[in-house]
mmCIF file of C-alpha atoms in Angstrom:
data_model
loop_
_atom_site.group_PDB
_atom_site.id
_atom_site.type_symbol
_atom_site.label_atom_id
_atom_site.label_comp_id
_atom_site.label_asym_id
_atom_site.label_seq_id
_atom_site.Cartn_x
_atom_site.Cartn_y
_atom_site.Cartn_z
ATOM 1 C CA UNK A 1 0.000 0.000 0.000
ATOM 2 C CA UNK A 2 1.057 3.340 -0.573
ATOM 3 C CA UNK A 3 1.082 6.102 2.120
ATOM 4 C CA UNK A 4 -1.049 9.323 2.136
ATOM 5 C CA UNK A 5 -0.377 11.788 -0.650
ATOM 6 C CA UNK A 6 1.217 15.086 0.309
ATOM 7 C CA UNK A 7 0.814 18.465 -1.392
ATOM 8 C CA UNK A 8 1.880 18.520 -4.956
ATOM 9 C CA UNK A 9 5.294 19.672 -5.649
ATOM 10 C CA UNK A 10 5.211 23.244 -7.023
ATOM 11 C CA UNK A 11 8.113 24.376 -8.966
ATOM 12 C CA UNK A 12 9.134 27.944 -7.923
ATOM 13 C CA UNK A 13 8.668 30.668 -10.522
ATOM 14 C CA UNK A 14 11.615 32.541 -11.746
ATOM 15 C CA UNK A 15 12.021 36.228 -10.840
ATOM 16 C CA UNK A 16 11.015 37.447 -14.284
ATOM 17 C CA UNK A 17 7.672 35.611 -14.011
ATOM 18 C CA UNK A 18 6.975 37.109 -10.568
ATOM 19 C CA UNK A 19 7.645 40.578 -11.896
ATOM 20 C CA UNK A 20 5.094 40.060 -14.678
ATOM 21 C CA UNK A 21 2.499 38.851 -12.161
ATOM 22 C CA UNK A 22 3.046 41.871 -9.878
ATOM 23 C CA UNK A 23 2.757 44.333 -12.774
ATOM 24 C CA UNK A 24 -0.463 42.718 -13.954
ATOM 25 C CA UNK A 25 -1.923 42.840 -10.451
ATOM 26 C CA UNK A 26 -1.100 46.513 -9.939
ATOM 27 C CA UNK A 27 -2.481 47.433 -13.378
ATOM 28 C CA UNK A 28 -5.730 45.649 -12.570
ATOM 29 C CA UNK A 29 -6.065 47.479 -9.228
ATOM 30 C CA UNK A 30 -5.419 50.830 -10.907
ATOM 31 C CA UNK A 31 -8.178 50.209 -13.476
ATOM 32 C CA UNK A 32 -10.661 49.205 -10.748
ATOM 33 C CA UNK A 33 -9.826 52.335 -8.755
ATOM 34 C CA UNK A 34 -10.271 54.570 -11.810
ATOM 35 C CA UNK A 35 -13.689 53.059 -12.566
ATOM 36 C CA UNK A 36 -15.018 53.258 -8.984
ATOM 37 C CA UNK A 37 -13.698 56.808 -8.222
ATOM 38 C CA UNK A 38 -16.316 59.495 -9.148
ATOM 39 C CA UNK A 39 -15.070 61.962 -11.697
ATOM 40 C CA UNK A 40 -15.100 65.569 -10.399
ATOM 41 C CA UNK A 41 -17.566 67.820 -12.207
ATOM 42 C CA UNK A 42 -16.000 70.765 -13.944
ATOM 43 C CA UNK A 43 -17.535 74.072 -12.852
ATOM 44 C CA UNK A 44 -19.703 75.643 -15.483
ATOM 45 C CA UNK A 45 -17.979 78.997 -15.569
ATOM 46 C CA UNK A 46 -19.777 79.938 -18.750
ATOM 47 C CA UNK A 47 -23.003 80.097 -16.723
ATOM 48 C CA UNK A 48 -21.533 82.203 -13.870
ATOM 49 C CA UNK A 49 -20.048 84.896 -16.116
ATOM 50 C CA UNK A 50 -23.393 86.232 -17.507
ATOM 51 C CA UNK A 51 -24.956 86.184 -14.029
ATOM 52 C CA UNK A 52 -22.124 88.206 -12.524
ATOM 53 C CA UNK A 53 -22.152 90.627 -15.451
ATOM 54 C CA UNK A 54 -25.905 91.188 -15.107
ATOM 55 C CA UNK A 55 -25.559 91.824 -11.362
ATOM 56 C CA UNK A 56 -22.743 94.313 -11.905
ATOM 57 C CA UNK A 57 -24.769 96.132 -14.578
ATOM 58 C CA UNK A 58 -27.812 96.361 -12.306
ATOM 59 C CA UNK A 59 -25.677 97.695 -9.453
ATOM 60 C CA UNK A 60 -24.060 100.310 -11.712
ATOM 61 C CA UNK A 61 -27.426 101.421 -13.065
ATOM 62 C CA UNK A 62 -28.710 101.751 -9.510
ATOM 63 C CA UNK A 63 -25.852 104.009 -8.493
ATOM 64 C CA UNK A 64 -26.096 105.917 -11.764
ATOM 65 C CA UNK A 65 -29.801 106.580 -11.334
ATOM 66 C CA UNK A 66 -29.224 107.619 -7.728
ATOM 67 C CA UNK A 67 -26.526 110.102 -8.725
ATOM 68 C CA UNK A 68 -28.467 111.625 -11.602
ATOM 69 C CA UNK A 69 -31.936 111.497 -10.102
ATOM 70 C CA UNK A 70 -33.089 115.121 -9.696
ATOM 71 C CA UNK A 71 -34.686 116.161 -6.442
ATOM 72 C CA UNK A 72 -37.930 117.844 -7.357
ATOM 73 C CA UNK A 73 -40.344 118.370 -4.517
ATOM 74 C CA UNK A 74 -43.581 120.283 -4.232
ATOM 75 C CA UNK A 75 -43.033 124.020 -3.660
ATOM 76 C CA UNK A 76 -43.692 125.356 -0.176
ATOM 77 C CA UNK A 77 -45.560 128.631 -0.336
ATOM 78 C CA UNK A 78 -45.045 131.100 2.520
ATOM 79 C CA UNK A 79 -47.251 134.168 2.873
ATOM 80 C CA UNK A 80 -46.861 136.959 5.441
ATOM 81 C CA UNK A 81 -50.000 139.025 5.993
ATOM 82 C CA UNK A 82 -50.179 142.277 7.887
ATOM 83 C CA UNK A 83 -47.246 141.288 10.146
ATOM 84 C CA UNK A 84 -43.745 140.033 9.323
ATOM 85 C CA UNK A 85 -43.044 136.309 9.419
ATOM 86 C CA UNK A 86 -40.090 133.909 9.271
ATOM 87 C CA UNK A 87 -39.415 130.365 8.088
ATOM 88 C CA UNK A 88 -36.565 127.915 7.552
ATOM 89 C CA UNK A 89 -35.806 125.920 4.425
ATOM 90 C CA UNK A 90 -33.000 123.430 5.002
ATOM 91 C CA UNK A 91 -30.078 125.476 6.320
ATOM 92 C CA UNK A 92 -31.521 128.760 5.012
ATOM 93 C CA UNK A 93 -33.485 131.142 7.238
ATOM 94 C CA UNK A 94 -35.952 133.590 5.694
ATOM 95 C CA UNK A 95 -37.424 136.715 7.329
ATOM 96 C CA UNK A 96 -40.434 137.976 5.388
ATOM 97 C CA UNK A 97 -41.669 141.551 5.512
ATOM 98 C CA UNK A 98 -45.380 142.142 5.920
ATOM 99 C CA UNK A 99 -47.442 141.542 2.756
ATOM 100 C CA UNK A 100 -44.870 139.209 1.211
ATOM 101 C CA UNK A 101 -45.274 135.878 -0.578
ATOM 102 C CA UNK A 102 -42.626 133.471 -1.820
ATOM 103 C CA UNK A 103 -42.226 129.831 -2.880
ATOM 104 C CA UNK A 104 -39.458 127.541 -1.620
ATOM 105 C CA UNK A 105 -38.491 124.461 -3.650
ATOM 106 C CA UNK A 106 -35.656 122.310 -5.001
ATOM 107 C CA UNK A 107 -34.710 122.573 -8.659
ATOM 108 C CA UNK A 108 -32.589 119.516 -9.348
ATOM 109 C CA UNK A 109 -30.302 119.486 -6.337
ATOM 110 C CA UNK A 110 -30.270 123.258 -5.885
ATOM 111 C CA UNK A 111 -32.495 124.813 -3.217
ATOM 112 C CA UNK A 112 -34.353 127.783 -4.658
ATOM 113 C CA UNK A 113 -36.865 130.453 -3.716
ATOM 114 C CA UNK A 114 -39.122 132.640 -5.839
ATOM 115 C CA UNK A 115 -40.337 135.991 -4.526
ATOM 116 C CA UNK A 116 -43.849 136.635 -5.826
ATOM 117 C CA UNK A 117 -44.180 140.047 -4.188
ATOM 118 C CA UNK A 118 -42.889 141.905 -1.151
ATOM 119 C CA UNK A 119 -39.429 141.634 0.395
ATOM 120 C CA UNK A 120 -37.475 139.170 2.529
ATOM 121 C CA UNK A 121 -34.082 138.722 4.148
ATOM 122 C CA UNK A 122 -32.296 135.429 3.353
ATOM 123 C CA UNK A 123 -29.625 134.036 5.680
ATOM 124 C CA UNK A 124 -27.859 131.155 3.931
ATOM 125 C CA UNK A 125 -25.244 129.034 5.680
ATOM 126 C CA UNK A 126 -22.017 128.374 3.734
ATOM 127 C CA UNK A 127 -22.796 125.783 1.076
ATOM 128 C CA UNK A 128 -19.291 124.300 0.745
ATOM 129 C CA UNK A 129 -19.306 121.830 -2.171
ATOM 130 C CA UNK A 130 -23.098 121.776 -2.349
ATOM 131 C CA UNK A 131 -24.971 123.591 -5.140
ATOM 132 C CA UNK A 132 -25.566 127.311 -4.543
ATOM 133 C CA UNK A 133 -28.806 128.734 -3.190
ATOM 134 C CA UNK A 134 -30.848 130.696 -5.751
ATOM 135 C CA UNK A 135 -33.539 133.332 -5.335
ATOM 136 C CA UNK A 136 -35.643 134.330 -8.341
ATOM 137 C CA UNK A 137 -37.598 137.561 -8.594
ATOM 138 C CA UNK A 138 -38.988 138.388 -11.999
ATOM 139 C CA UNK A 139 -36.114 138.338 -14.497
ATOM 140 C CA UNK A 140 -33.484 138.518 -11.737
ATOM 141 C CA UNK A 141 -31.661 135.452 -10.377
ATOM 142 C CA UNK A 142 -29.607 135.846 -7.184
ATOM 143 C CA UNK A 143 -27.030 133.113 -6.524
ATOM 144 C CA UNK A 144 -25.281 132.753 -3.169
ATOM 145 C CA UNK A 145 -22.820 130.386 -1.490
ATOM 146 C CA UNK A 146 -23.307 131.625 2.074
ATOM 147 C CA UNK A 147 -24.403 135.110 3.096
ATOM 148 C CA UNK A 148 -27.249 137.313 4.336
ATOM 149 C CA UNK A 149 -29.043 139.422 1.764
ATOM 150 C CA UNK A 150 -32.407 140.987 0.996
ATOM 151 C CA UNK A 151 -34.565 140.738 -2.138
ATOM 152 C CA UNK A 152 -37.497 143.097 -2.708
ATOM 153 C CA UNK A 153 -39.955 142.866 -5.598
ATOM 154 C CA UNK A 154 -42.725 145.191 -6.722
ATOM 155 C CA UNK A 155 -44.226 143.839 -9.968
ATOM 156 C CA UNK A 156 -41.205 143.711 -12.316
ATOM 157 C CA UNK A 157 -39.029 146.027 -10.212
ATOM 158 C CA UNK A 158 -36.433 144.150 -8.138
ATOM 159 C CA UNK A 159 -33.945 145.372 -5.505
ATOM 160 C CA UNK A 160 -31.138 143.378 -3.896
ATOM 161 C CA UNK A 161 -29.179 144.389 -0.780
ATOM 162 C CA UNK A 162 -26.246 142.413 0.684
ATOM 163 C CA UNK A 163 -25.596 142.513 4.413
ATOM 164 C CA UNK A 164 -22.479 140.326 4.291
ATOM 165 C CA UNK A 165 -20.910 137.793 1.961
ATOM 166 C CA UNK A 166 -20.977 137.818 -1.832
ATOM 167 C CA UNK A 167 -23.911 137.311 -4.211
ATOM 168 C CA UNK A 168 -24.254 137.202 -7.983
ATOM 169 C CA UNK A 169 -27.220 138.824 -9.711
ATOM 170 C CA UNK A 170 -28.143 137.779 -13.246
ATOM 171 C CA UNK A 171 -30.582 140.009 -15.051
ATOM 172 C CA UNK A 172 -31.462 139.663 -18.729
ATOM 173 C CA UNK A 173 -28.057 138.333 -19.718
ATOM 174 C CA UNK A 174 -26.017 140.713 -17.531
ATOM 175 C CA UNK A 175 -24.114 139.627 -14.409
ATOM 176 C CA UNK A 176 -23.077 141.781 -11.434
ATOM 177 C CA UNK A 177 -21.398 140.785 -8.158
ATOM 178 C CA UNK A 178 -22.365 142.435 -4.864
ATOM 179 C CA UNK A 179 -20.451 142.414 -1.584
ATOM 180 C CA UNK A 180 -21.261 143.671 1.920
ATOM 181 C CA UNK A 181 -23.395 146.832 2.098
ATOM 182 C CA UNK A 182 -23.817 147.011 -1.658
ATOM 183 C CA UNK A 183 -27.157 147.070 -3.469
ATOM 184 C CA UNK A 184 -28.565 146.651 -6.945
ATOM 185 C CA UNK A 185 -31.768 147.682 -8.676
ATOM 186 C CA UNK A 186 -33.382 146.447 -11.865
ATOM 187 C CA UNK A 187 -34.073 150.120 -12.683
ATOM 188 C CA UNK A 188 -30.306 150.573 -13.202
ATOM 189 C CA UNK A 189 -29.034 147.031 -13.770
ATOM 190 C CA UNK A 190 -25.470 148.035 -14.642
ATOM 191 C CA UNK A 191 -24.888 150.123 -11.499
ATOM 192 C CA UNK A 192 -23.904 149.080 -7.980
ATOM 193 C CA UNK A 193 -24.708 151.398 -5.084
ATOM 194 C CA UNK A 194 -23.990 151.397 -1.374
ATOM 195 C CA UNK A 195 -26.862 150.620 0.959
ATOM 196 C CA UNK A 196 -26.901 154.202 2.276
ATOM 197 C CA UNK A 197 -27.695 155.646 -1.186
ATOM 198 C CA UNK A 198 -30.097 152.964 -2.384
ATOM 199 C CA UNK A 199 -33.290 154.318 -0.838
ATOM 200 C CA UNK A 200 -35.654 152.003 -2.738
ATOM 201 C CA UNK A 201 -34.528 149.058 -0.596
ATOM 202 C CA UNK A 202 -36.400 150.518 2.376
ATOM 203 C CA UNK A 203 -40.137 149.838 1.859
ATOM 204 C CA UNK A 204 -41.141 152.631 4.236
ATOM 205 C CA UNK A 205 -41.633 155.957 2.391
ATOM 206 C CA UNK A 206 -39.473 158.840 3.498
ATOM 207 C CA UNK A 207 -41.320 161.588 5.310
ATOM 208 C CA UNK A 208 -40.788 165.135 4.135
ATOM 209 C CA UNK A 209 -39.151 167.251 6.782
ATOM 210 C CA UNK A 210 -40.501 170.770 7.409
ATOM 211 C CA UNK A 211 -38.388 173.638 6.196
ATOM 212 C CA UNK A 212 -36.271 175.104 8.961
ATOM 213 C CA UNK A 213 -34.713 178.514 8.665
ATOM 214 C CA UNK A 214 -31.303 178.514 10.276
ATOM 215 C CA UNK A 215 -30.427 181.531 12.388
ATOM 216 C CA UNK A 216 -27.623 183.690 11.080
ATOM 217 C CA UNK A 217 -24.279 182.447 12.218
ATOM 218 C CA UNK A 218 -21.998 184.843 13.984
ATOM 219 C CA UNK A 219 -18.934 182.926 12.897
ATOM 220 C CA UNK A 220 -18.373 180.904 9.733
ATOM 221 C CA UNK A 221 -18.651 177.103 10.178
ATOM 222 C CA UNK A 222 -15.395 175.156 10.357
ATOM 223 C CA UNK A 223 -14.249 173.512 7.146
ATOM 224 C CA UNK A 224 -15.210 169.840 6.787
ATOM 225 C CA UNK A 225 -12.582 167.383 7.898
ATOM 226 C CA UNK A 226 -11.084 165.040 5.351
ATOM 227 C CA UNK A 227 -10.021 162.438 7.914
ATOM 228 C CA UNK A 228 -12.052 159.207 7.520
ATOM 229 C CA UNK A 229 -13.919 158.097 10.635
ATOM 230 C CA UNK A 230 -13.309 154.831 12.414
ATOM 231 C CA UNK A 231 -16.329 153.066 10.906
ATOM 232 C CA UNK A 232 -15.139 153.779 7.362
ATOM 233 C CA UNK A 233 -11.668 152.498 8.193
ATOM 234 C CA UNK A 234 -13.004 149.272 9.710
ATOM 235 C CA UNK A 235 -15.347 148.754 6.795
ATOM 236 C CA UNK A 236 -12.477 149.092 4.323
ATOM 237 C CA UNK A 237 -10.429 146.705 6.464
ATOM 238 C CA UNK A 238 -13.237 144.118 6.455
ATOM 239 C CA UNK A 239 -13.690 144.288 2.689
ATOM 240 C CA UNK A 240 -9.941 143.826 2.227
ATOM 241 C CA UNK A 241 -10.017 140.715 4.432
ATOM 242 C CA UNK A 242 -12.904 139.313 2.403
ATOM 243 C CA UNK A 243 -10.858 139.549 -0.764
ATOM 244 C CA UNK A 244 -7.882 138.010 1.059
ATOM 245 C CA UNK A 245 -9.723 134.832 2.108
ATOM 246 C CA UNK A 246 -9.249 132.892 -1.134
ATOM 247 C CA UNK A 247 -5.472 133.354 -1.403
ATOM 248 C CA UNK A 248 -4.343 133.853 2.218
ATOM 249 C CA UNK A 249 -6.963 132.408 4.589
ATOM 250 C CA UNK A 250 -4.594 132.445 7.592
ATOM 251 C CA UNK A 251 -3.957 136.177 7.185
ATOM 252 C CA UNK A 252 -7.679 136.788 6.731
ATOM 253 C CA UNK A 253 -8.429 134.846 9.930
ATOM 254 C CA UNK A 254 -5.903 136.907 11.898
ATOM 255 C CA UNK A 255 -7.367 140.142 10.539
ATOM 256 C CA UNK A 256 -10.941 139.095 11.339
ATOM 257 C CA UNK A 257 -10.008 138.285 14.936
ATOM 258 C CA UNK A 258 -8.257 141.639 15.380
ATOM 259 C CA UNK A 259 -11.232 143.491 13.916
ATOM 260 C CA UNK A 260 -13.655 141.588 16.171
ATOM 261 C CA UNK A 261 -12.030 143.097 19.294
ATOM 262 C CA UNK A 262 -13.420 146.538 18.481
ATOM 263 C CA UNK A 263 -16.746 148.031 19.542
ATOM 264 C CA UNK A 264 -18.150 149.235 16.223
ATOM 265 C CA UNK A 265 -20.782 147.439 14.142
ATOM 266 C CA UNK A 266 -17.997 145.640 12.282
ATOM 267 C CA UNK A 267 -16.868 143.714 15.388
ATOM 268 C CA UNK A 268 -19.715 141.133 15.313
ATOM 269 C CA UNK A 269 -19.499 140.863 11.525
ATOM 270 C CA UNK A 270 -15.771 140.169 11.694
ATOM 271 C CA UNK A 271 -16.183 137.633 14.521
ATOM 272 C CA UNK A 272 -18.797 135.684 12.586
ATOM 273 C CA UNK A 273 -16.619 135.830 9.468
ATOM 274 C CA UNK A 274 -13.757 134.302 11.473
ATOM 275 C CA UNK A 275 -16.059 131.547 12.794
ATOM 276 C CA UNK A 276 -17.479 130.840 9.350
ATOM 277 C CA UNK A 277 -13.976 130.666 7.842
ATOM 278 C CA UNK A 278 -12.909 128.270 10.613
ATOM 279 C CA UNK A 279 -15.882 126.011 9.803
ATOM 280 C CA UNK A 280 -15.031 126.020 6.091
ATOM 281 C CA UNK A 281 -11.391 125.090 6.829
ATOM 282 C CA UNK A 282 -12.277 122.494 9.530
ATOM 283 C CA UNK A 283 -10.351 124.581 12.038
ATOM 284 C CA UNK A 284 -10.615 123.274 15.589
ATOM 285 C CA UNK A 285 -11.350 126.831 16.770
ATOM 286 C CA UNK A 286 -14.648 126.926 14.844
ATOM 287 C CA UNK A 287 -16.868 125.742 17.704
ATOM 288 C CA UNK A 288 -15.239 128.104 20.204
ATOM 289 C CA UNK A 289 -15.589 131.103 17.883
ATOM 290 C CA UNK A 290 -19.273 130.375 17.241
ATOM 291 C CA UNK A 291 -19.905 130.049 20.986
ATOM 292 C CA UNK A 292 -18.102 133.327 21.676
ATOM 293 C CA UNK A 293 -20.161 135.075 18.992
ATOM 294 C CA UNK A 294 -23.458 133.835 20.484
ATOM 295 C CA UNK A 295 -22.374 134.872 23.977
ATOM 296 C CA UNK A 296 -21.382 138.389 22.876
ATOM 297 C CA UNK A 297 -24.048 139.025 20.243
ATOM 298 C CA UNK A 298 -27.124 136.965 21.088
ATOM 299 C CA UNK A 299 -29.289 139.230 18.946
ATOM 300 C CA UNK A 300 -26.683 139.785 16.249
ATOM 301 C CA UNK A 301 -27.525 139.697 12.575
ATOM 302 C CA UNK A 302 -25.739 136.360 12.208
ATOM 303 C CA UNK A 303 -27.005 134.745 15.409
ATOM 304 C CA UNK A 304 -29.250 132.298 13.533
ATOM 305 C CA UNK A 305 -26.426 131.440 11.138
ATOM 306 C CA UNK A 306 -24.087 130.827 14.081
ATOM 307 C CA UNK A 307 -26.615 128.516 15.770
ATOM 308 C CA UNK A 308 -27.075 126.524 12.575
ATOM 309 C CA UNK A 309 -23.329 126.140 12.075
ATOM 310 C CA UNK A 310 -22.871 125.149 15.709
ATOM 311 C CA UNK A 311 -25.657 122.574 15.365
ATOM 312 C CA UNK A 312 -23.965 121.131 12.286
ATOM 313 C CA UNK A 313 -20.674 120.813 14.135
ATOM 314 C CA UNK A 314 -22.369 119.064 17.067
ATOM 315 C CA UNK A 315 -24.138 116.637 14.707
ATOM 316 C CA UNK A 316 -21.028 116.085 12.620
ATOM 317 C CA UNK A 317 -22.806 117.219 9.447
ATOM 318 C CA UNK A 318 -20.392 118.328 6.675
#
């Protein structure tokens, strides 16, 4: 009998054969892995580009329409009857004489007023980079950046008087520029007069004085003096400082502060001019100068302007 059979004898493979087997096995595993692994989807950039372009166009059109959209609101009509009245329109303050009517409105982005009849004082805070403030009266257009002035209208006759600042008056193609204490009339559109000689600005008629016979003088009167008084000197100084603001604001500020230390009517005007210039130049002294002005001249001509500027500084409004 023969004994139990053992495992068959296996002849070992040569190294070259084992190398072929290993390469075949690894190639098979690589193919299986490539088939089972999900292929990443390529992003469809051609769909995202039109969407982004449309969104950018819509955003640009929104900003464009916001920038070019005119501000046109309904006019606000203000009428003063038998007594004077006052009103505010944005940062402009208006004091109407009795029997006066005017309309306040925005034309585009420019605040405007139209005097139908009567007279009114306009106090306009400095506009900075904003559009100028315009007042229309008949064929006359008064443009201001920041000042206090008066416009009077009787039918087609128009008078303009400037208290301080600078205004431009356009009338039937002609342009004149008025500064402090200067006036203009549509009766003589090419002439500029001082407020003392422009009697038509005052709506109250002048009363005729009775004739007075002077007694004979025993001695001849003294010759008139040619020395200018203090008020005239300070007025000339103030007008010089106004012209100096554009080129040498620091020198103008120093001059305004020196002039404000006096006691004439030009002291409050100069002090407010210094405060207004400080606001325009973002000078840290602006708030202090406005406070000093209101403490010294609570009823001054520029008191309302000073309060408005001070309020803007407190609110951080440009």
